[in-house]
PDB file of C-alpha atoms in Angstrom:
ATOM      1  CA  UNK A   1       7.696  16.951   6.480  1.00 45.00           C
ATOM      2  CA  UNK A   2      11.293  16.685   5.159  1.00 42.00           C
ATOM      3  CA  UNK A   3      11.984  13.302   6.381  1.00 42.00           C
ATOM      4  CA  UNK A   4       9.244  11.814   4.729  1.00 44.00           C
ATOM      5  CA  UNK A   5      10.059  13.948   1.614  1.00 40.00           C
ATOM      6  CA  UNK A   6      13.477  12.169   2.153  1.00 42.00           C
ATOM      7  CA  UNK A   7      12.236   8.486   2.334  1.00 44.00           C
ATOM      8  CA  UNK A   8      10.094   8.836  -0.985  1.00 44.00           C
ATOM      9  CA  UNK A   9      12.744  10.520  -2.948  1.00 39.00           C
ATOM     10  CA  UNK A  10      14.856   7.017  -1.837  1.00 42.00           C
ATOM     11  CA  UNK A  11      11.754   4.748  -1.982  1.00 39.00           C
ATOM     12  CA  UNK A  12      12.223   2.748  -5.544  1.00 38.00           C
ATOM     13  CA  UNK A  13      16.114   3.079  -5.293  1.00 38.00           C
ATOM     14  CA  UNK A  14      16.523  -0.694  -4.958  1.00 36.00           C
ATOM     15  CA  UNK A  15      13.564  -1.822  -5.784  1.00 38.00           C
ATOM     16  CA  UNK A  16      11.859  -5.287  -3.639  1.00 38.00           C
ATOM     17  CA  UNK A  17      14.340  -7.318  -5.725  1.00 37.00           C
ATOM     18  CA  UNK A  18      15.169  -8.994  -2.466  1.00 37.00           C
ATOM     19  CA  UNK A  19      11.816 -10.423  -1.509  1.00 40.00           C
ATOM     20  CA  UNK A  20      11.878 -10.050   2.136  1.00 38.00           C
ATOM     21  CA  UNK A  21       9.025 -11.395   4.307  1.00 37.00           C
ATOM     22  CA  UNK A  22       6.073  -8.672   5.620  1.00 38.00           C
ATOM     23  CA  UNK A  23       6.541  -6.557   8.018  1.00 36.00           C
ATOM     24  CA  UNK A  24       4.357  -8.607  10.067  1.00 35.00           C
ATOM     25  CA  UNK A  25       4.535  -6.267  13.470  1.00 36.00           C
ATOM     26  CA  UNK A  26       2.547  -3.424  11.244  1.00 38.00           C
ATOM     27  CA  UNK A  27      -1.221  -3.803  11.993  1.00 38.00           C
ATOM     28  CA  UNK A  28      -2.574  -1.153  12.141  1.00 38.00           C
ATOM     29  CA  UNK A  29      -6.791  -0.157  12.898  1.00 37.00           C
ATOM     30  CA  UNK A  30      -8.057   2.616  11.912  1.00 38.00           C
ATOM     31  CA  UNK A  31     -11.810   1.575  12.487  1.00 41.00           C
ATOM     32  CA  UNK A  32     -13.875   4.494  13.272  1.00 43.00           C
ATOM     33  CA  UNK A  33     -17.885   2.856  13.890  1.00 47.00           C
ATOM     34  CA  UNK A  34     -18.705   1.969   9.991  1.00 51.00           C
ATOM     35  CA  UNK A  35     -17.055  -0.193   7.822  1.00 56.00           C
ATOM     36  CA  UNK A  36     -13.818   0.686   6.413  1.00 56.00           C
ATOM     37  CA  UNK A  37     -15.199  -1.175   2.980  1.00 58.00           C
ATOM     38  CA  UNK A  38     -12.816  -0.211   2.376  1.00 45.00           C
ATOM     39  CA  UNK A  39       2.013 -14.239 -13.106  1.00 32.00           C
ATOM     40  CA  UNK A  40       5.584 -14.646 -11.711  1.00 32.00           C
ATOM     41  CA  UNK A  41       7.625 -13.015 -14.743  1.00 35.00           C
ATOM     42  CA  UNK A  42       9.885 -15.071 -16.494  1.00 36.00           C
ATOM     43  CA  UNK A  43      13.967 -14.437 -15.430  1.00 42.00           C
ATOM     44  CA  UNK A  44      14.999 -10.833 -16.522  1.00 42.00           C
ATOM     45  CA  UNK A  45      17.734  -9.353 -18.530  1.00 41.00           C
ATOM     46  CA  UNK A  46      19.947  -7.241 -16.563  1.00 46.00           C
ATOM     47  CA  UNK A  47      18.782  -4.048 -15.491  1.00 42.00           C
ATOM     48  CA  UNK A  48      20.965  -1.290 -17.580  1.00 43.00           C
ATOM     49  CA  UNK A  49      20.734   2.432 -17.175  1.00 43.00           C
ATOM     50  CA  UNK A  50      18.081   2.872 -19.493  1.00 40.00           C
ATOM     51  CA  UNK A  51      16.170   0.441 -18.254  1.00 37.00           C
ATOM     52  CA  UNK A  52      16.460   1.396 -15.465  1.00 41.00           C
ATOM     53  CA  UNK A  53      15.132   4.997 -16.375  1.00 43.00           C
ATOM     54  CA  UNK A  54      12.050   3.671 -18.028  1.00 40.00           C
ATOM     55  CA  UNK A  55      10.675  -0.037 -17.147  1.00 44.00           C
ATOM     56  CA  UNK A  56       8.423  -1.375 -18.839  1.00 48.00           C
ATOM     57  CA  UNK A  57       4.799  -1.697 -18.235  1.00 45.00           C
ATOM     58  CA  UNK A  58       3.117  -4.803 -17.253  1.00 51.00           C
ATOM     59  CA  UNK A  59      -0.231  -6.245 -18.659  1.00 57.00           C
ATOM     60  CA  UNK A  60      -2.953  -5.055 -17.375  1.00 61.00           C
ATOM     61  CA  UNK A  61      -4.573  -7.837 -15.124  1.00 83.00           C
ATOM     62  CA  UNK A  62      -8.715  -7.608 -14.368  1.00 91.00           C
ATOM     63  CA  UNK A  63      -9.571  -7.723 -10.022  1.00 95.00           C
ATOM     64  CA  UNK A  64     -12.215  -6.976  -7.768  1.00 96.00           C
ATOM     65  CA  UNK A  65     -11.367  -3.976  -5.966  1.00 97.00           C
ATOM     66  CA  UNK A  66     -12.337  -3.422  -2.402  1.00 97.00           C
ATOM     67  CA  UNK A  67     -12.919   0.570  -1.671  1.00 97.00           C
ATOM     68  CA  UNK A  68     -11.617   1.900   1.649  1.00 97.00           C
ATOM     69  CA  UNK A  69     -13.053   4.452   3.312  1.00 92.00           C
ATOM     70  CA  UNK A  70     -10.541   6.371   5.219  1.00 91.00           C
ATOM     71  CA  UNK A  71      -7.101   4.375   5.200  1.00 95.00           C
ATOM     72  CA  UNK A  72      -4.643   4.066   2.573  1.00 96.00           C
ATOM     73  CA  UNK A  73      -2.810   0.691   2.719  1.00 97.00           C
ATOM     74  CA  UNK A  74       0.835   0.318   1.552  1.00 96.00           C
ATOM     75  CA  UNK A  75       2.724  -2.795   0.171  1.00 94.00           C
ATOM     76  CA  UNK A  76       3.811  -5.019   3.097  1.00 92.00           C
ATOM     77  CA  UNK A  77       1.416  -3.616   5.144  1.00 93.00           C
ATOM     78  CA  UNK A  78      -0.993  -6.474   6.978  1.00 95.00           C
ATOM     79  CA  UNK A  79      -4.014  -4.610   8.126  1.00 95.00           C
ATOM     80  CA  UNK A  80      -7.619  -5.774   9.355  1.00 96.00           C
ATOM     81  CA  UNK A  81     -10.867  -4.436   7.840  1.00 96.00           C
ATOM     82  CA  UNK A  82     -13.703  -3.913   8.571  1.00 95.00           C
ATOM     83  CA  UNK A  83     -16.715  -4.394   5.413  1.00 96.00           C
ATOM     84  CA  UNK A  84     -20.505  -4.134   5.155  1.00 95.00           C
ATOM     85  CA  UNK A  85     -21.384  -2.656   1.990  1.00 95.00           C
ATOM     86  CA  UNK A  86     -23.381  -5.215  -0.259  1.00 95.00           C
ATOM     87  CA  UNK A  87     -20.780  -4.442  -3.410  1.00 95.00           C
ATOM     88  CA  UNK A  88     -17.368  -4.550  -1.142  1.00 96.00           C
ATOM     89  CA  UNK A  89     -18.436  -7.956   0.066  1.00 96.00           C
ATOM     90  CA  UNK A  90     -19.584  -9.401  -3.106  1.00 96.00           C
ATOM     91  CA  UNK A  91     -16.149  -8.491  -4.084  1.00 97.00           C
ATOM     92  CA  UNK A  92     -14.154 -10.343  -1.472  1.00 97.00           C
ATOM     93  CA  UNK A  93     -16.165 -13.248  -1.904  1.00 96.00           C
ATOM     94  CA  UNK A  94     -15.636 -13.600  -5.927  1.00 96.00           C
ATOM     95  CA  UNK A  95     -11.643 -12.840  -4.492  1.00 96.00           C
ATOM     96  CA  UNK A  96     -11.947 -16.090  -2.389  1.00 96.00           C
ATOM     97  CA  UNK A  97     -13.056 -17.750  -5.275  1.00 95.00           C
ATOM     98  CA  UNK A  98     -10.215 -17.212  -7.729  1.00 93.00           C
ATOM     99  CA  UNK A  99      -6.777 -16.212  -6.068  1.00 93.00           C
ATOM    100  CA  UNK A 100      -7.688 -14.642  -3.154  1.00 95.00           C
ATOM    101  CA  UNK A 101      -6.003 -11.426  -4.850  1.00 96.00           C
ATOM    102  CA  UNK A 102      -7.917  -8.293  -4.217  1.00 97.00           C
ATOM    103  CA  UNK A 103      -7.456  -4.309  -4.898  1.00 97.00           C
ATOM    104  CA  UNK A 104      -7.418  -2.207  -2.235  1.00 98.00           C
ATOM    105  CA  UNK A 105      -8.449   1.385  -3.591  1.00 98.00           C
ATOM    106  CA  UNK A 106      -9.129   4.195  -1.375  1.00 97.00           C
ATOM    107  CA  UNK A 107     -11.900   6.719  -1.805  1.00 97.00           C
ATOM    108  CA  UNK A 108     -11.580  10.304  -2.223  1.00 95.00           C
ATOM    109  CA  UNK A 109     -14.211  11.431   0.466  1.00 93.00           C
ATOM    110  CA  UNK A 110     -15.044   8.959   3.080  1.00 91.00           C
ATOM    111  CA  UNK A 111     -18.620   9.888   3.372  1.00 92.00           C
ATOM    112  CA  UNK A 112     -19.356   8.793   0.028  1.00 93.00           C
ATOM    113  CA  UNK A 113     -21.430   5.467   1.311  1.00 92.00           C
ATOM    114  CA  UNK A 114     -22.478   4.748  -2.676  1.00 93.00           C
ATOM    115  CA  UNK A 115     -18.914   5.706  -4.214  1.00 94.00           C
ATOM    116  CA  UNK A 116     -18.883   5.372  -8.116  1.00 94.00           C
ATOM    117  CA  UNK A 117     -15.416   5.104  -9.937  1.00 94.00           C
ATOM    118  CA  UNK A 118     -15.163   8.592  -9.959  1.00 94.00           C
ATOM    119  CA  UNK A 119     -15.053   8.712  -6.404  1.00 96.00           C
ATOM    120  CA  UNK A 120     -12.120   6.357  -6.088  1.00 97.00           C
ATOM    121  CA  UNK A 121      -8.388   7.281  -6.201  1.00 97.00           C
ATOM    122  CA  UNK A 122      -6.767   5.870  -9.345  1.00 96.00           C
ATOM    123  CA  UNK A 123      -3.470   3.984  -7.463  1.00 97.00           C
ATOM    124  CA  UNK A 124      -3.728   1.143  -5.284  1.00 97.00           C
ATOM    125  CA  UNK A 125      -2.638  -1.511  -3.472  1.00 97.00           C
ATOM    126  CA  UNK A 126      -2.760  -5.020  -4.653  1.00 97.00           C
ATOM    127  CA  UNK A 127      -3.296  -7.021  -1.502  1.00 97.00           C
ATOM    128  CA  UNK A 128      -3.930 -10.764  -0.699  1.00 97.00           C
ATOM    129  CA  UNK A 129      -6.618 -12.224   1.378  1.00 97.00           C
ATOM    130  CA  UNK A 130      -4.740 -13.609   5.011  1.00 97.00           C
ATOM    131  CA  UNK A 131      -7.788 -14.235   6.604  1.00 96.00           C
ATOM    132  CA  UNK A 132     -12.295 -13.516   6.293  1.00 97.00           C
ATOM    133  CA  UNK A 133     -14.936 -13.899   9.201  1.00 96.00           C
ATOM    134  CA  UNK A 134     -18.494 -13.350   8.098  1.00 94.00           C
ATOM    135  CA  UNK A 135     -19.428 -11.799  11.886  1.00 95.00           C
ATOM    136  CA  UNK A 136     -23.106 -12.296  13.322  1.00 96.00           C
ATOM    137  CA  UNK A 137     -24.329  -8.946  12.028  1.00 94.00           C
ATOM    138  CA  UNK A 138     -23.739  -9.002   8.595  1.00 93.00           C
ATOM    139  CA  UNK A 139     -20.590  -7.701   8.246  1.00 95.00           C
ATOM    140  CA  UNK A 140     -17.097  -9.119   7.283  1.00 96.00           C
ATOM    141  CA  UNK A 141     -14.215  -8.857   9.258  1.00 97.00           C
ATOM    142  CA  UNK A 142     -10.854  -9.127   6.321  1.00 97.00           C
ATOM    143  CA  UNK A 143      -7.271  -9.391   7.216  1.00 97.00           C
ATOM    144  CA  UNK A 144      -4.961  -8.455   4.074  1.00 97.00           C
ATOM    145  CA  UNK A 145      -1.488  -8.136   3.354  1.00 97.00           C
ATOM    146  CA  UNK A 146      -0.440  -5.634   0.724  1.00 96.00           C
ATOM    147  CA  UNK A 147       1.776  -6.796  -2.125  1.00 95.00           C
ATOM    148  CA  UNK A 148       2.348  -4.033  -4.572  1.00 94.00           C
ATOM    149  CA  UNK A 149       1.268  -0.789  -6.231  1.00 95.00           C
ATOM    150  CA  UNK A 150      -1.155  -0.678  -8.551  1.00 96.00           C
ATOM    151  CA  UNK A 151      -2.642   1.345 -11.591  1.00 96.00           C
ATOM    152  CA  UNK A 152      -6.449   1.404 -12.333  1.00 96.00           C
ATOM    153  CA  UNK A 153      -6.712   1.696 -16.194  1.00 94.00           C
ATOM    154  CA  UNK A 154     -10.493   0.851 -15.822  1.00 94.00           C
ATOM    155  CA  UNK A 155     -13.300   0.479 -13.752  1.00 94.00           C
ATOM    156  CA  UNK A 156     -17.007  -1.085 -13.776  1.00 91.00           C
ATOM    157  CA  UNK A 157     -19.354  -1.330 -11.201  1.00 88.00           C
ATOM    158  CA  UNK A 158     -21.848  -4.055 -11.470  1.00 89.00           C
ATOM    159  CA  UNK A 159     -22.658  -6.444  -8.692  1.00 93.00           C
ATOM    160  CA  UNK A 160     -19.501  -5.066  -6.977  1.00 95.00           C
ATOM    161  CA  UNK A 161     -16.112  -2.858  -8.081  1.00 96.00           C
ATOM    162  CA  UNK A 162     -13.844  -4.484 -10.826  1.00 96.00           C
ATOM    163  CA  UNK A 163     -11.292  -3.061 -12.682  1.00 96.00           C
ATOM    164  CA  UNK A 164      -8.191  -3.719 -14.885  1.00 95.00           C
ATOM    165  CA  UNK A 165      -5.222  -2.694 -13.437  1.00 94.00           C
ATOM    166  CA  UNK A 166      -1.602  -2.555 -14.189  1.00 94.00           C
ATOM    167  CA  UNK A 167       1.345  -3.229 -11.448  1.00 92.00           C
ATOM    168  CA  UNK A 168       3.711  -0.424 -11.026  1.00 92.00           C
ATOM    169  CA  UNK A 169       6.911  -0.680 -11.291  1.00 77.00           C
ATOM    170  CA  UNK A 170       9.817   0.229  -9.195  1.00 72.00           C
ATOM    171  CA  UNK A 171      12.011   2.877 -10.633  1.00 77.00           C
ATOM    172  CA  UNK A 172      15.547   3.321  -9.936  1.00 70.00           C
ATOM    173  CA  UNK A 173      17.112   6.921 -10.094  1.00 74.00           C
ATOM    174  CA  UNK A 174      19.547   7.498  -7.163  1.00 73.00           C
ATOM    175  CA  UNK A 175      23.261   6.583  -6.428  1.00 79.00           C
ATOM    176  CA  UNK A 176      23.807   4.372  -3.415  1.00 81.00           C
ATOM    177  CA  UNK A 177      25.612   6.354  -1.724  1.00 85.00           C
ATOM    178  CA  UNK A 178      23.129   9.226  -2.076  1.00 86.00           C
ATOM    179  CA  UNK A 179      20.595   6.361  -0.682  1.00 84.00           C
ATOM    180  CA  UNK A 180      22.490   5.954   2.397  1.00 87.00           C
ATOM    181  CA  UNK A 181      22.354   9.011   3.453  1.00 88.00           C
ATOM    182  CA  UNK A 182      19.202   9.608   3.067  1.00 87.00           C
ATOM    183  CA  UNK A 183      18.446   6.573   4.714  1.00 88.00           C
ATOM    184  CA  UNK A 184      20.767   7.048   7.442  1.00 89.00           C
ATOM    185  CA  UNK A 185      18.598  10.794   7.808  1.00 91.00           C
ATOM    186  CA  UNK A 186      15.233   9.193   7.637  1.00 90.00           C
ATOM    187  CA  UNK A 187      15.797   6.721  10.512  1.00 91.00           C
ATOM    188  CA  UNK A 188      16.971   9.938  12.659  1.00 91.00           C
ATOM    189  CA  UNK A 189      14.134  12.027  12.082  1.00 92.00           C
ATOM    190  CA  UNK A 190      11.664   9.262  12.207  1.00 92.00           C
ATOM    191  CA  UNK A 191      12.950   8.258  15.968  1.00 92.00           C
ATOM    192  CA  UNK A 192      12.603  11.975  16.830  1.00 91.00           C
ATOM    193  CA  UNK A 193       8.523  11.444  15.906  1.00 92.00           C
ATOM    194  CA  UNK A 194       8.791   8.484  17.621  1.00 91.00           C
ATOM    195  CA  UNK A 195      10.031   9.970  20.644  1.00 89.00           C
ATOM    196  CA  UNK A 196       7.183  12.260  20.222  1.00 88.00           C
ATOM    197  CA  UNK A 197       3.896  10.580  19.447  1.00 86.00           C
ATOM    198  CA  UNK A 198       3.288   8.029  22.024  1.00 83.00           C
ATOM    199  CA  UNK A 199       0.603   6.689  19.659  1.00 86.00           C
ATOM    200  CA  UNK A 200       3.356   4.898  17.629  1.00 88.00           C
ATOM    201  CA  UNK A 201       5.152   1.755  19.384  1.00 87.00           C
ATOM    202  CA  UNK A 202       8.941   2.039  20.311  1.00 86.00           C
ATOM    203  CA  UNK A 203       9.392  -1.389  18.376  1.00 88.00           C
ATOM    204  CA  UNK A 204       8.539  -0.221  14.729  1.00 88.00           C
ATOM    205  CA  UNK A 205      12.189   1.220  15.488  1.00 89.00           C
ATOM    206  CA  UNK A 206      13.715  -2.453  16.181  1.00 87.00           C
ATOM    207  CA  UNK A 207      11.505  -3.705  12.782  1.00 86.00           C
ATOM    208  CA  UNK A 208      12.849  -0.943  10.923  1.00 87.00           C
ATOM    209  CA  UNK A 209      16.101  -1.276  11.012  1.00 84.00           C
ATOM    210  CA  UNK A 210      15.977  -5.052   9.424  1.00 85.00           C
ATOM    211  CA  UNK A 211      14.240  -3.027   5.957  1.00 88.00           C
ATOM    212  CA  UNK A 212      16.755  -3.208   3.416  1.00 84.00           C
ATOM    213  CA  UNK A 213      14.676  -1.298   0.625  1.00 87.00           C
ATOM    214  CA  UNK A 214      14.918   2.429   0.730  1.00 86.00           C
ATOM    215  CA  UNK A 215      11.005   2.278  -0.748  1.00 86.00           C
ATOM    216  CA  UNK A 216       9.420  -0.447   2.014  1.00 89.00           C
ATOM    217  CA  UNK A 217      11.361   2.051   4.538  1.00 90.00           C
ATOM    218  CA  UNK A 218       9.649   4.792   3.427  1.00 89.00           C
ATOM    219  CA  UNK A 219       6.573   3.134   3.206  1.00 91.00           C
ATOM    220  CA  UNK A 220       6.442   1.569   6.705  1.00 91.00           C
ATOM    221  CA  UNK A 221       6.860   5.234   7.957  1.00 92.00           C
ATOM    222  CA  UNK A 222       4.652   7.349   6.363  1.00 91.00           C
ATOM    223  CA  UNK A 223       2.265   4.066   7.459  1.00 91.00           C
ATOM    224  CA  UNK A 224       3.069   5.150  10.840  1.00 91.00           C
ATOM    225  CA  UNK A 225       2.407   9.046  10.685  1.00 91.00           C
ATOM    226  CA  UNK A 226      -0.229  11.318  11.224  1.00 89.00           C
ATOM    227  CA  UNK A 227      -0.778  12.364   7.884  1.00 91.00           C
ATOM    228  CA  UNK A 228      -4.157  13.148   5.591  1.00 93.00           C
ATOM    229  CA  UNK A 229      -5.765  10.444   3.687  1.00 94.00           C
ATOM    230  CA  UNK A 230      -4.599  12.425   0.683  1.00 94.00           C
ATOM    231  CA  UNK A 231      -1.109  13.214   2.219  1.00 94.00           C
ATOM    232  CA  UNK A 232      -0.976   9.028   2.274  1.00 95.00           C
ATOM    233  CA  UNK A 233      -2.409   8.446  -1.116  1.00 96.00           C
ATOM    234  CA  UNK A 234       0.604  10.948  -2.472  1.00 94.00           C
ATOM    235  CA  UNK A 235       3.150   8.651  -0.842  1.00 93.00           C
ATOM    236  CA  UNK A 236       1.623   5.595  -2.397  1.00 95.00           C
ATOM    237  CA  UNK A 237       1.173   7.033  -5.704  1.00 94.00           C
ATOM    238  CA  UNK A 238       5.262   8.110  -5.939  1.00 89.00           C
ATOM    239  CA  UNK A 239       7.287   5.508  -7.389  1.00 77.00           C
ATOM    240  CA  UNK A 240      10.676   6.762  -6.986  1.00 69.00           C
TER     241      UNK A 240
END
């Protein structure tokens, strides 16, 4: 899929430096019968080349994490769920409790209805509890809005799924003029799918042309594509 090939190899260019507001007009539901159980820094020094190159890592910061069955969610991305397994709804609960802040981590096979860490991909989304109804049946119904990538550099499972995890960075490695042209070709192509697969809305078009960052660009369309679970976990696990 070149275009998509295109947005990633723009994604980190500029970073989310500019803190826009959530694409808000993304929900997407992908809910197929079962449950999809699924420290502000302190001012920088400016960015040089070499820093640039090679950012440095942030602590590593303990979460719940909330396994998804078959959807991969993206920064920016606000997306219902759908949860009933004991574990994935002890975690949101003990989320509520602290910050609300929650790891979204998909699994590798969506059958798995007992995953174990093993099963679970190893990036994720760090995402933040919008809203939670505990429905009649049992089950939870979660709306979350995804913040930023996320490394798992460990993993228990106890009562529910916790794990230590480290933010990943944006990294910067293209000229901007390079960037907007392969901008400029992603938009094209993307309309063309558009055009194409009446299952996406004509207005993602109107919402993405007010995205600024190359990576929340690229992002917001591979969102928006037909693509494999592990097609979708590639695009979130690329950082440049």
């Amino acid at each position: 899929i070149p275009f998509l090939a295109a947005a990633k190899c723009q994604a980190w260019a500029f970073g989310r430096e500019k803190g826009m507001r959530p694409l808000f007009g993304l929900r997407l539901v992908q809910h197929s019968g079962r449950p999809h159980d699924v420290s502000f820094p302190t001012e920088d020094p400016p960015l040089t080349d070499e820093t640039r190159k090679a950012p440095k890592t942030p602590p590593s910061t303990r979460v719940p994490v909330l396994p998804l069955r078959d959807v991969v969610v993206y920064p920016h991305m606000v997306i219902p769920l759908f949860v009933g397994r004991d574990k994935s709804i002890l975690a949101l609960d003990e989320a509520m409790r602290r910050d609300k802040q929650i790891l979204l981590v998909a699994q590798k096979q969506a059958d798995v209805d007992d995953p174990k860490p093993r099963d679970l991909y190893t990036v994720g989304t760090i995402a933040t509890i919008l809203q939670l109804l505990k429905l009649p049946d049992g089950t939870v119904k979660v709306l979350v809005e995804g913040v930023a990538r996320a490394l798992v550099v460990g993993m228990d499972a106890g009562a529910y799924f916790a794990a230590d995890m480290t933010p990943l960075p944006d990294i910067e490695r293209y000229e901007e003029r390079e960037i907007d042209v392969l901008t400029r070709s992603v938009v094209s192509h993307f309309e063309q799918y558009v055009k194409l697969n009446k299952k996406v809305p004509p207005e993602i078009l109107t919402s993405l042309a007010g995205i600024e960052q190359p990576g929340r660009l690229a992002d917001t369309v591979a969102a928006h594509m037909a693509l494999k679970l592990s097609e979708k976990q590639k695009v979130l696990e690329s950082q440049d």
